[in-house]
Amino acid sequence: MDKFMLDQAEGLRRLLTGSRSRVVAMCSGAAAGNGAGGIGKTSAVVNIAAALAALGKDVLVIDERQNALSASRLFGVPDNGTLATLMSGKRFLEDSVTNTPFGFALIAAPRDERISHVPAQWRVLLDGPADIVLIDTQLDRNGELSTLAAQAHEFVVITRVAPAAITEAYVCIKRLHYAHAIPRFRVIVNHVKNAADASVAFNNLATVASRYLAVQLMQAGRVAEDHRVSRAQELSRCAVEAFPATPAARDYRQIAAEMLHWPMVQSPQTVPVEMPKLGEHSINPGAARRMETPVTQLAMSSSASM
């Protein structure tokens, strides 16, 4: 879509909502310490961020993860102290972020620097100059969001076409719904070999979530299985920049373009407290019940579709 039209649409959204940034929390079913992984959440975050930046948007990625495969480690961003100094008012936002070579800014948000802040304080970070803030979430041991990620307007769950992954996605959605009263999630199906299988997996997940949780699921897109995504990561680069003609890069760009047109919704955790805004410059360059039946249905239906 023409960049001028995208800028007009984003400008109108900001005028009507009074919001500075669209905040999107990117989630998967792996809770802290459970050893699960392989969904490709971080790859999705950085590639969508790079695709949004290529569309001319100011993008901030907040990295909550703390492991060797996190975005901060990938781009050599310090993961200690920076967020704390920002939240204490000792630094401005534009002085706290790291501008990556791929057009988006990045800041690490390790757990020990997040847990001491209440939701209203995060507006200093989330109401900054970025058009879009993507949070690479780290769920806690109960499968819940941090007080930072809970401030998002949109919650995207990333999964793949495999029984275990679909089951994890359902459990993730269930826990987040009960913990944070989130009524709607968007879903990205990653590592897709066959588009029809991806549609079946999403439809199964959406049907069960609607029936047992009264939660609405919406398709946010799918990403083709492509070994060049991991190759780009090994090179400390993004697939959309390093291998732009590949199927996965195409899919990331499609998701990014459509994200700009998602209707703006209010965060379920929004606190109406006025906070001072730092850094006005551009940053461019256990209430849940066990429900074994739906989980079993998901695993069986996903197996049948593969």
PDB file of N, CA and C in Angstrom, residues 4 13 38 59 76 95 103 139 159 174 193 201 205 215 286 289 291 306:
ATOM      1  N   PHE A   4       2.020   7.090   1.619  1.00  0.00           N
ATOM      2  CA  PHE A   4       1.266   8.282   1.968  1.00  0.00           C
ATOM      3  C   PHE A   4      -0.080   7.918   2.589  1.00  0.00           C
ATOM      4  N   ARG A  13      -5.785   7.772  13.024  1.00  0.00           N
ATOM      5  CA  ARG A  13      -5.972   6.946  14.217  1.00  0.00           C
ATOM      6  C   ARG A  13      -5.516   7.681  15.462  1.00  0.00           C
ATOM      7  N   GLY A  38      10.955 -22.975  20.341  1.00  0.00           N
ATOM      8  CA  GLY A  38      10.904 -23.403  18.967  1.00  0.00           C
ATOM      9  C   GLY A  38       9.733 -22.854  18.179  1.00  0.00           C
ATOM     10  N   VAL A  59       9.503   2.438  15.227  1.00  0.00           N
ATOM     11  CA  VAL A  59       9.173   1.195  15.917  1.00  0.00           C
ATOM     12  C   VAL A  59      10.116   0.995  17.100  1.00  0.00           C
ATOM     13  N   GLY A  76      23.294  -7.185  20.411  1.00  0.00           N
ATOM     14  CA  GLY A  76      24.309  -6.648  21.314  1.00  0.00           C
ATOM     15  C   GLY A  76      23.841  -5.490  22.164  1.00  0.00           C
ATOM     16  N   ASP A  95      17.577   8.483  24.715  1.00  0.00           N
ATOM     17  CA  ASP A  95      18.947   8.195  25.143  1.00  0.00           C
ATOM     18  C   ASP A  95      19.080   6.787  25.713  1.00  0.00           C
ATOM     19  N   GLY A 103      16.410  -0.259  11.286  1.00  0.00           N
ATOM     20  CA  GLY A 103      15.413   0.794  11.319  1.00  0.00           C
ATOM     21  C   GLY A 103      14.561   0.880  12.554  1.00  0.00           C
ATOM     22  N   LEU A 139       6.493 -14.626  29.690  1.00  0.00           N
ATOM     23  CA  LEU A 139       5.472 -14.973  30.670  1.00  0.00           C
ATOM     24  C   LEU A 139       6.127 -15.491  31.943  1.00  0.00           C
ATOM     25  N   THR A 159       2.008 -19.404  17.250  1.00  0.00           N
ATOM     26  CA  THR A 159       2.017 -20.852  17.389  1.00  0.00           C
ATOM     27  C   THR A 159       2.484 -21.468  16.086  1.00  0.00           C
ATOM     28  N   LYS A 174      -5.926 -19.225  27.546  1.00  0.00           N
ATOM     29  CA  LYS A 174      -6.775 -19.418  28.716  1.00  0.00           C
ATOM     30  C   LYS A 174      -6.223 -18.698  29.935  1.00  0.00           C
ATOM     31  N   LYS A 193       4.054 -25.121   6.457  1.00  0.00           N
ATOM     32  CA  LYS A 193       4.404 -25.840   5.240  1.00  0.00           C
ATOM     33  C   LYS A 193       3.273 -25.809   4.226  1.00  0.00           C
ATOM     34  N   ALA A 201      -5.664 -25.422  11.613  1.00  0.00           N
ATOM     35  CA  ALA A 201      -5.158 -25.267  12.977  1.00  0.00           C
ATOM     36  C   ALA A 201      -5.764 -24.034  13.642  1.00  0.00           C
ATOM     37  N   LEU A 205      -8.448 -23.912  16.861  1.00  0.00           N
ATOM     38  CA  LEU A 205      -8.112 -23.130  18.059  1.00  0.00           C
ATOM     39  C   LEU A 205      -9.188 -22.081  18.343  1.00  0.00           C
ATOM     40  N   VAL A 215     -13.798 -16.320  24.206  1.00  0.00           N
ATOM     41  CA  VAL A 215     -12.732 -15.437  23.749  1.00  0.00           C
ATOM     42  C   VAL A 215     -12.722 -15.410  22.232  1.00  0.00           C
ATOM     43  N   GLY A 286      -4.319 -18.035  40.136  1.00  0.00           N
ATOM     44  CA  GLY A 286      -4.794 -19.193  39.543  1.00  0.00           C
ATOM     45  C   GLY A 286      -6.217 -19.308  39.478  1.00  0.00           C
ATOM     46  N   ARG A 289      -9.664 -22.555  35.367  1.00  0.00           N
ATOM     47  CA  ARG A 289     -10.038 -23.949  35.623  1.00  0.00           C
ATOM     48  C   ARG A 289      -9.303 -24.853  34.643  1.00  0.00           C
ATOM     49  N   MET A 291      -9.280 -27.550  31.895  1.00  0.00           N
ATOM     50  CA  MET A 291     -10.250 -27.955  30.895  1.00  0.00           C
ATOM     51  C   MET A 291      -9.594 -28.968  29.971  1.00  0.00           C
ATOM     52  N   MET A 306      -2.697 -32.666   9.978  1.00  0.00           N
ATOM     53  CA  MET A 306      -1.304 -32.656   9.518  1.00  0.00           C
ATOM     54  C   MET A 306      -1.051 -33.790   8.524  1.00  0.00           C
TER      55      MET A 306
END
